[in-house]
Amino acid sequence: MEINIENETDELFGFDYEKLICDVVNASIDYVKCPYEAVVNVTIVDNEAIHTINKEHRNIDKATDVLSFPMVNYETAGDFSILDGDEYNDCFDPDSGELILGDIVISKDKVILQAEEYGHSTKRELGFLVAHSMLHLFGYDHMEADEQSEMEKMQKELLLSLGITRDTDFNSEIKSSKADIDNMDLILEAKKAMNNAYSPYSQFKVGAAIATKTGQIFTGCNVENASYGATICAERCAAVKSISEGCKDFVKIAIVSSLGDFTYPCGICRQFLSEFNENLIVILSNNKGEIKEIALKNLLPEAFNM
Ligand code: THU
């Protein structure tokens, strides 16, 4: 896998944008089940430069947010079987044998402006544009309404698989007093579940609410036992309830406790949840109404995998 990133603008983004780009490119390749090792070139430019490229290549005399130049002319989007034919040899790097997917050009000015307009982070905006453009490199388009809705669905799923949502500055720990309504709903459900905690030994009540990709919420509380080791944490209780109902595409989990302070999931729960989504968004809430969002990956880097 080769991802060549060039930033032709003077300034840098205030975060590790190269890692973000690589994460989205890799996730996109996995998402469409591309069977080849691939090469992608990403260039960050300013509005003036993207304007020039847009005029040159598409005869459109204005700046835009992202331009995609796919190398492969797919018959059907996302169908890589045509690449078996000799006529597609040019699409492969002669030295490495990797599939050259194409080039992505992104305007940094537009990333910042659009993030402000939509009221989300520049990380989310850049992640979105890379995902969108990657789908173009796989032949997807949005000329027709049905194509557009398919592409939108794919972008959403892809970004969600990385924990990139409109309300989350994934990969970083944020403390904010203001919560998104969905997060508040989830926290409320976790609080309700906490009331059912069975914790006669520790007197410590924990509640959890886990949200799935399809928008379902499953709740859990800690259930203790006189044989202490048999105790089940709230987080695993919620996850197991969900899994046993056939839902394991977890997106986020809210955790609250009777401590009143932020309660982080224990090591076993981190490992347990990581199995289903290492990018799960963990939402913690204290009794001051403050909220923290952390990607599970940051709570359990290098999780055990088999
Ligand atoms: N507990 C949880 O429910 N979740 C955690 O992540 C940490 C610990 C519960 C288990 C036990 O009933 C009590 O808290 C004290 O360890």
Tab-separated table of C-alpha atoms and ligand atoms in Angstrom:
chain	number	residue	atom	x	y	z
A	1	MET	CA	0.000	0.000	0.000
A	2	GLU	CA	1.440	3.331	-1.006
A	3	ILE	CA	-0.208	6.598	-0.035
A	4	ASN	CA	1.702	9.630	-1.275
A	5	ILE	CA	0.623	12.795	0.466
A	6	GLU	CA	1.813	16.236	-0.559
A	7	ASN	CA	0.831	19.446	1.122
A	8	GLU	CA	1.411	22.341	-1.257
A	9	THR	CA	-0.052	24.928	1.098
A	10	ASP	CA	2.058	26.949	3.525
A	11	GLU	CA	0.185	26.028	6.659
A	12	LEU	CA	-0.466	22.637	8.185
A	13	PHE	CA	-3.773	21.492	9.656
A	14	GLY	CA	-3.761	21.601	13.440
A	15	PHE	CA	-3.883	17.790	13.664
A	16	ASP	CA	-2.180	14.760	12.199
A	17	TYR	CA	-3.867	15.057	8.805
A	18	GLU	CA	-1.517	12.552	7.174
A	19	LYS	CA	-2.619	9.833	9.588
A	20	LEU	CA	-6.265	10.751	9.000
A	21	ILE	CA	-5.821	10.570	5.215
A	22	CYS	CA	-4.060	7.180	5.484
A	23	ASP	CA	-6.765	5.827	7.825
A	24	VAL	CA	-9.572	6.876	5.452
A	25	VAL	CA	-7.761	5.615	2.340
A	26	ASN	CA	-7.092	2.241	3.992
A	27	ALA	CA	-10.646	1.962	5.324
A	28	SER	CA	-12.036	2.779	1.850
A	29	ILE	CA	-9.918	0.050	0.266
A	30	ASP	CA	-11.158	-2.437	2.878
A	31	TYR	CA	-14.735	-1.209	2.531
A	32	VAL	CA	-14.946	-1.929	-1.219
A	33	LYS	CA	-12.907	-5.131	-0.747
A	34	CYS	CA	-10.295	-4.067	-3.282
A	35	PRO	CA	-8.303	-7.273	-3.903
A	36	TYR	CA	-5.049	-5.466	-4.779
A	37	GLU	CA	-2.355	-3.595	-2.924
A	38	ALA	CA	-2.862	-0.046	-4.145
A	39	VAL	CA	-1.250	3.340	-4.741
A	40	VAL	CA	-3.107	6.601	-4.050
A	41	ASN	CA	-1.748	10.130	-4.432
A	42	VAL	CA	-3.265	12.895	-2.303
A	43	THR	CA	-2.337	16.542	-2.783
A	44	ILE	CA	-3.480	19.354	-0.504
A	45	VAL	CA	-3.640	22.698	-2.280
A	46	ASP	CA	-5.249	26.113	-1.765
A	47	ASN	CA	-8.336	27.500	-3.495
A	48	GLU	CA	-6.322	29.214	-6.200
A	49	ALA	CA	-4.533	26.014	-7.191
A	50	ILE	CA	-7.663	23.851	-7.213
A	51	HIS	CA	-9.403	26.534	-9.285
A	52	THR	CA	-6.650	26.260	-11.900
A	53	ILE	CA	-6.822	22.446	-11.952
A	54	ASN	CA	-10.627	22.517	-12.146
A	55	LYS	CA	-10.473	24.880	-15.133
A	56	GLU	CA	-7.775	22.874	-16.865
A	57	HIS	CA	-9.286	19.403	-16.429
A	58	ARG	CA	-13.040	20.014	-16.217
A	59	ASN	CA	-13.387	23.420	-17.819
A	60	ILE	CA	-15.109	24.669	-14.674
A	61	ASP	CA	-13.923	28.164	-13.830
A	62	LYS	CA	-14.138	28.070	-10.039
A	63	ALA	CA	-12.554	26.596	-6.948
A	64	THR	CA	-13.977	23.353	-5.574
A	65	ASP	CA	-13.425	21.239	-2.460
A	66	VAL	CA	-12.094	18.034	-3.989
A	67	LEU	CA	-11.103	16.664	-7.388
A	68	SER	CA	-10.713	12.960	-8.125
A	69	PHE	CA	-8.753	11.486	-10.999
A	70	PRO	CA	-9.383	7.735	-11.174
A	71	MET	CA	-6.836	5.688	-13.080
A	72	VAL	CA	-9.231	2.817	-13.826
A	73	ASN	CA	-12.214	3.200	-16.113
A	74	TYR	CA	-14.528	0.729	-14.364
A	75	GLU	CA	-17.412	-0.885	-16.233
A	76	THR	CA	-19.235	-1.288	-12.932
A	77	ALA	CA	-18.254	0.748	-9.897
A	78	GLY	CA	-16.303	-1.292	-7.370
A	79	ASP	CA	-15.993	-4.284	-9.712
A	80	PHE	CA	-12.289	-5.041	-9.957
A	81	SER	CA	-12.688	-8.168	-12.109
A	82	ILE	CA	-12.057	-6.191	-15.321
A	83	LEU	CA	-8.506	-5.605	-14.131
A	84	ASP	CA	-7.656	-9.240	-14.947
A	85	GLY	CA	-7.458	-8.252	-18.632
A	86	ASP	CA	-4.127	-7.258	-20.231
A	87	GLU	CA	-5.558	-3.935	-21.420
A	88	TYR	CA	-5.424	-2.742	-17.815
A	89	ASN	CA	-1.692	-3.419	-17.329
A	90	ASP	CA	-1.045	0.338	-17.350
A	91	CYS	CA	-3.058	0.650	-14.153
A	92	PHE	CA	-0.424	-1.310	-12.242
A	93	ASP	CA	2.920	-0.018	-11.033
A	94	PRO	CA	5.441	-1.996	-13.120
A	95	ASP	CA	7.881	-2.250	-10.194
A	96	SER	CA	5.649	-3.005	-7.228
A	97	GLY	CA	2.709	-4.550	-9.103
A	98	GLU	CA	0.371	-2.357	-7.013
A	99	LEU	CA	-2.862	-1.053	-8.498
A	100	ILE	CA	-2.646	2.693	-9.155
A	101	LEU	CA	-6.049	3.945	-8.039
A	102	GLY	CA	-5.463	7.564	-8.992
A	103	ASP	CA	-5.102	11.077	-7.621
A	104	ILE	CA	-7.031	13.123	-5.119
A	105	VAL	CA	-6.671	16.899	-4.880
A	106	ILE	CA	-8.184	18.683	-1.888
A	107	SER	CA	-8.485	22.394	-1.182
A	108	LYS	CA	-7.407	23.166	2.347
A	109	ASP	CA	-9.278	26.503	2.206
A	110	LYS	CA	-12.511	24.668	1.381
A	111	VAL	CA	-11.960	22.117	4.159
A	112	ILE	CA	-11.753	24.923	6.713
A	113	LEU	CA	-14.644	26.925	5.256
A	114	GLN	CA	-16.987	23.945	4.881
A	115	ALA	CA	-16.192	22.656	8.383
A	116	GLU	CA	-17.235	26.073	9.709
A	117	GLU	CA	-20.381	26.132	7.578
A	118	TYR	CA	-21.465	22.644	8.667
A	119	GLY	CA	-20.432	23.256	12.267
A	120	HIS	CA	-18.190	20.204	12.521
A	121	SER	CA	-14.445	19.692	12.848
A	122	THR	CA	-11.934	20.160	10.033
A	123	LYS	CA	-10.937	16.546	10.728
A	124	ARG	CA	-14.440	15.373	9.952
A	125	GLU	CA	-14.578	17.505	6.804
A	126	LEU	CA	-11.205	16.303	5.515
A	127	GLY	CA	-12.136	12.689	6.354
A	128	PHE	CA	-15.401	13.087	4.465
A	129	LEU	CA	-13.736	14.541	1.359
A	130	VAL	CA	-11.121	11.777	1.263
A	131	ALA	CA	-13.825	9.084	1.615
A	132	HIS	CA	-15.930	10.751	-1.104
A	133	SER	CA	-12.989	10.992	-3.450
A	134	MET	CA	-11.856	7.409	-2.778
A	135	LEU	CA	-15.293	6.204	-3.885
A	136	HIS	CA	-14.798	8.133	-7.142
A	137	LEU	CA	-11.454	6.349	-7.555
A	138	PHE	CA	-13.445	3.098	-7.364
A	139	GLY	CA	-15.803	4.305	-10.099
A	140	TYR	CA	-18.742	5.455	-7.974
A	141	ASP	CA	-20.533	8.633	-9.039
A	142	HIS	CA	-23.437	10.867	-8.093
A	143	MET	CA	-24.907	11.934	-11.422
A	144	GLU	CA	-28.226	10.110	-10.868
A	145	ALA	CA	-30.301	10.299	-7.674
A	146	ASP	CA	-29.955	6.549	-6.946
A	147	GLU	CA	-26.178	6.702	-7.481
A	148	GLN	CA	-26.018	9.691	-5.187
A	149	SER	CA	-27.919	8.007	-2.380
A	150	GLU	CA	-25.776	4.859	-2.718
A	151	MET	CA	-22.636	6.966	-2.517
A	152	GLU	CA	-23.942	8.891	0.495
A	153	LYS	CA	-24.763	5.644	2.279
A	154	MET	CA	-21.315	4.259	1.535
A	155	GLN	CA	-19.559	7.422	2.717
A	156	LYS	CA	-21.521	7.362	5.944
A	157	GLU	CA	-20.793	3.685	6.625
A	158	LEU	CA	-17.164	4.116	5.762
A	159	LEU	CA	-16.682	7.113	8.050
A	160	LEU	CA	-18.675	5.431	10.786
A	161	SER	CA	-16.391	2.399	10.590
A	162	LEU	CA	-13.608	4.803	11.590
A	163	GLY	CA	-15.688	6.463	14.272
A	164	ILE	CA	-15.835	9.679	12.253
A	165	THR	CA	-19.150	11.331	12.920
A	166	ARG	CA	-20.334	14.890	12.602
A	167	ASP	CA	-20.395	15.371	16.354
A	168	THR	CA	-17.135	13.703	17.265
A	169	ASP	CA	-13.542	14.820	17.145
A	170	PHE	CA	-12.442	11.198	16.941
A	171	ASN	CA	-8.919	10.177	17.949
A	172	SER	CA	-8.740	12.837	20.555
A	173	GLU	CA	-10.116	13.272	23.980
A	174	ILE	CA	-12.426	16.226	24.229
A	175	LYS	CA	-14.052	17.617	27.255
A	176	SER	CA	-17.075	19.725	26.507
A	177	SER	CA	-20.039	20.881	28.485
A	178	LYS	CA	-22.271	20.801	25.451
A	179	ALA	CA	-23.411	17.466	24.113
A	180	ASP	CA	-24.983	16.444	20.882
A	181	ILE	CA	-28.620	15.402	21.279
A	182	ASP	CA	-27.913	11.798	20.283
A	183	ASN	CA	-25.203	11.546	22.889
A	184	MET	CA	-27.573	13.001	25.460
A	185	ASP	CA	-30.174	10.376	24.578
A	186	LEU	CA	-27.619	7.636	24.997
A	187	ILE	CA	-26.438	9.049	28.335
A	188	LEU	CA	-30.041	9.238	29.516
A	189	GLU	CA	-30.574	5.580	28.643
A	190	ALA	CA	-27.370	4.661	30.479
A	191	LYS	CA	-28.583	6.569	33.556
A	192	LYS	CA	-31.912	4.745	33.497
A	193	ALA	CA	-30.119	1.381	33.249
A	194	MET	CA	-27.818	2.340	36.133
A	195	ASN	CA	-30.839	2.293	38.457
A	196	ASN	CA	-31.126	-1.463	37.862
A	197	ALA	CA	-27.543	-2.152	38.950
A	198	TYR	CA	-27.201	-5.123	41.293
A	199	SER	CA	-24.161	-4.107	43.340
A	200	PRO	CA	-24.649	-5.106	47.007
A	201	TYR	CA	-20.917	-5.764	47.431
A	202	SER	CA	-19.357	-2.602	45.981
A	203	GLN	CA	-22.362	-0.278	46.291
A	204	PHE	CA	-21.056	1.083	42.988
A	205	LYS	CA	-23.675	1.408	40.284
A	206	VAL	CA	-22.770	1.546	36.604
A	207	GLY	CA	-25.048	2.053	33.606
A	208	ALA	CA	-24.220	1.701	29.920
A	209	ALA	CA	-26.097	2.241	26.671
A	210	ILE	CA	-24.683	1.015	23.399
A	211	ALA	CA	-25.873	2.308	20.017
A	212	THR	CA	-25.707	0.198	16.875
A	213	LYS	CA	-25.204	1.269	13.278
A	214	THR	CA	-28.894	0.725	12.609
A	215	GLY	CA	-29.820	3.134	15.388
A	216	GLN	CA	-30.852	0.612	18.038
A	217	ILE	CA	-29.920	1.157	21.674
A	218	PHE	CA	-29.243	-1.631	24.181
A	219	THR	CA	-28.654	-0.875	27.830
A	220	GLY	CA	-26.855	-2.663	30.641
A	221	CYS	CA	-25.970	-2.395	34.316
A	222	ASN	CA	-23.364	-4.090	36.491
A	223	VAL	CA	-24.508	-7.372	38.031
A	224	GLU	CA	-22.418	-8.539	40.964
A	225	ASN	CA	-22.160	-11.914	42.614
A	226	ALA	CA	-21.057	-13.297	45.982
A	227	SER	CA	-18.379	-15.053	43.966
A	228	TYR	CA	-16.887	-11.663	43.056
A	229	GLY	CA	-15.191	-12.814	39.868
A	230	ALA	CA	-18.580	-13.730	38.401
A	231	THR	CA	-19.494	-10.028	38.327
A	232	ILE	CA	-20.517	-8.618	34.956
A	233	CYS	CA	-19.818	-4.996	34.067
A	234	ALA	CA	-22.488	-2.706	32.675
A	235	GLU	CA	-20.709	-2.285	29.343
A	236	ARG	CA	-20.460	-6.004	28.634
A	237	CYS	CA	-24.015	-6.500	29.858
A	238	ALA	CA	-25.251	-3.970	27.230
A	239	ALA	CA	-23.027	-5.419	24.498
A	240	VAL	CA	-24.063	-9.014	25.198
A	241	LYS	CA	-27.744	-8.077	25.165
A	242	SER	CA	-27.237	-6.440	21.790
A	243	ILE	CA	-25.196	-9.295	20.312
A	244	SER	CA	-27.705	-11.891	21.455
A	245	GLU	CA	-30.360	-9.909	19.588
A	246	GLY	CA	-28.266	-10.092	16.419
A	247	CYS	CA	-26.791	-6.558	16.534
A	248	LYS	CA	-23.038	-6.242	16.829
A	249	ASP	CA	-22.283	-3.221	14.654
A	250	PHE	CA	-21.613	-0.944	17.590
A	251	VAL	CA	-21.114	2.756	16.946
A	252	LYS	CA	-20.973	4.328	20.386
A	253	ILE	CA	-21.424	3.535	24.036
A	254	ALA	CA	-22.343	5.852	26.900
A	255	ILE	CA	-21.151	4.990	30.414
A	256	VAL	CA	-22.297	6.559	33.685
A	257	SER	CA	-21.811	5.592	37.314
A	258	SER	CA	-22.937	6.445	40.825
A	259	LEU	CA	-19.463	7.906	41.414
A	260	GLY	CA	-20.603	11.067	39.686
A	261	ASP	CA	-17.224	11.455	37.998
A	262	PHE	CA	-16.190	10.162	34.571
A	263	THR	CA	-16.083	6.346	34.763
A	264	TYR	CA	-13.817	4.708	32.235
A	265	PRO	CA	-14.484	1.143	31.080
A	266	CYS	CA	-12.306	-1.480	32.742
A	267	GLY	CA	-9.606	-3.320	30.812
A	268	ILE	CA	-11.710	-6.406	30.211
A	269	CYS	CA	-14.561	-4.318	28.774
A	270	ARG	CA	-12.132	-2.411	26.531
A	271	GLN	CA	-10.813	-5.681	25.130
A	272	PHE	CA	-14.304	-7.141	24.854
A	273	LEU	CA	-15.715	-4.128	22.967
A	274	SER	CA	-12.647	-3.717	20.808
A	275	GLU	CA	-13.427	-7.079	19.225
A	276	PHE	CA	-16.496	-5.539	17.611
A	277	ASN	CA	-15.284	-2.037	16.803
A	278	GLU	CA	-11.899	-0.667	17.799
A	279	ASN	CA	-13.147	2.750	16.702
A	280	LEU	CA	-16.178	2.635	18.964
A	281	ILE	CA	-16.892	6.058	20.430
A	282	VAL	CA	-16.886	5.939	24.198
A	283	ILE	CA	-19.014	8.684	25.754
A	284	LEU	CA	-18.475	9.438	29.414
A	285	SER	CA	-20.580	11.765	31.479
A	286	ASN	CA	-20.155	13.112	34.999
A	287	ASN	CA	-22.728	14.667	37.303
A	288	LYS	CA	-21.682	18.209	36.287
A	289	GLY	CA	-23.189	17.630	32.869
A	290	GLU	CA	-19.758	17.430	31.267
A	291	ILE	CA	-19.107	14.948	28.509
A	292	LYS	CA	-15.994	13.270	27.172
A	293	GLU	CA	-15.742	11.415	23.887
A	294	ILE	CA	-12.865	9.063	23.246
A	295	ALA	CA	-12.263	6.558	20.483
A	296	LEU	CA	-11.864	3.087	22.044
A	297	LYS	CA	-8.652	2.699	20.048
A	298	ASN	CA	-7.164	5.452	22.186
A	299	LEU	CA	-8.200	3.693	25.390
A	300	LEU	CA	-6.789	0.369	24.185
A	301	PRO	CA	-4.034	0.843	21.623
A	302	GLU	CA	-2.730	-2.382	20.113
A	303	ALA	CA	-5.637	-4.490	21.339
A	304	PHE	CA	-5.161	-8.231	21.386
A	305	ASN	CA	-6.281	-9.853	18.146
A	306	MET	CA	-6.079	-13.355	16.760
B	1	THU	N1	-17.879	-1.987	36.775
B	1	THU	C1	-18.565	-1.839	35.636
B	1	THU	O1	-19.773	-2.108	35.573
B	1	THU	N2	-17.900	-1.362	34.542
B	1	THU	C2	-16.580	-1.059	34.516
B	1	THU	O2	-16.034	-0.786	33.461
B	1	THU	C3	-15.834	-1.040	35.768
B	1	THU	C4	-16.454	-1.756	36.915
B	1	THU	C5	-18.604	-2.502	37.954
B	1	THU	C6	-18.274	-3.920	38.289
B	1	THU	C7	-18.525	-3.964	39.766
B	1	THU	O3	-19.892	-4.272	39.979
B	1	THU	C8	-18.292	-2.557	40.244
B	1	THU	O4	-18.252	-1.744	39.100
B	1	THU	C9	-17.019	-2.379	41.051
B	1	THU	O5	-15.924	-2.926	40.366
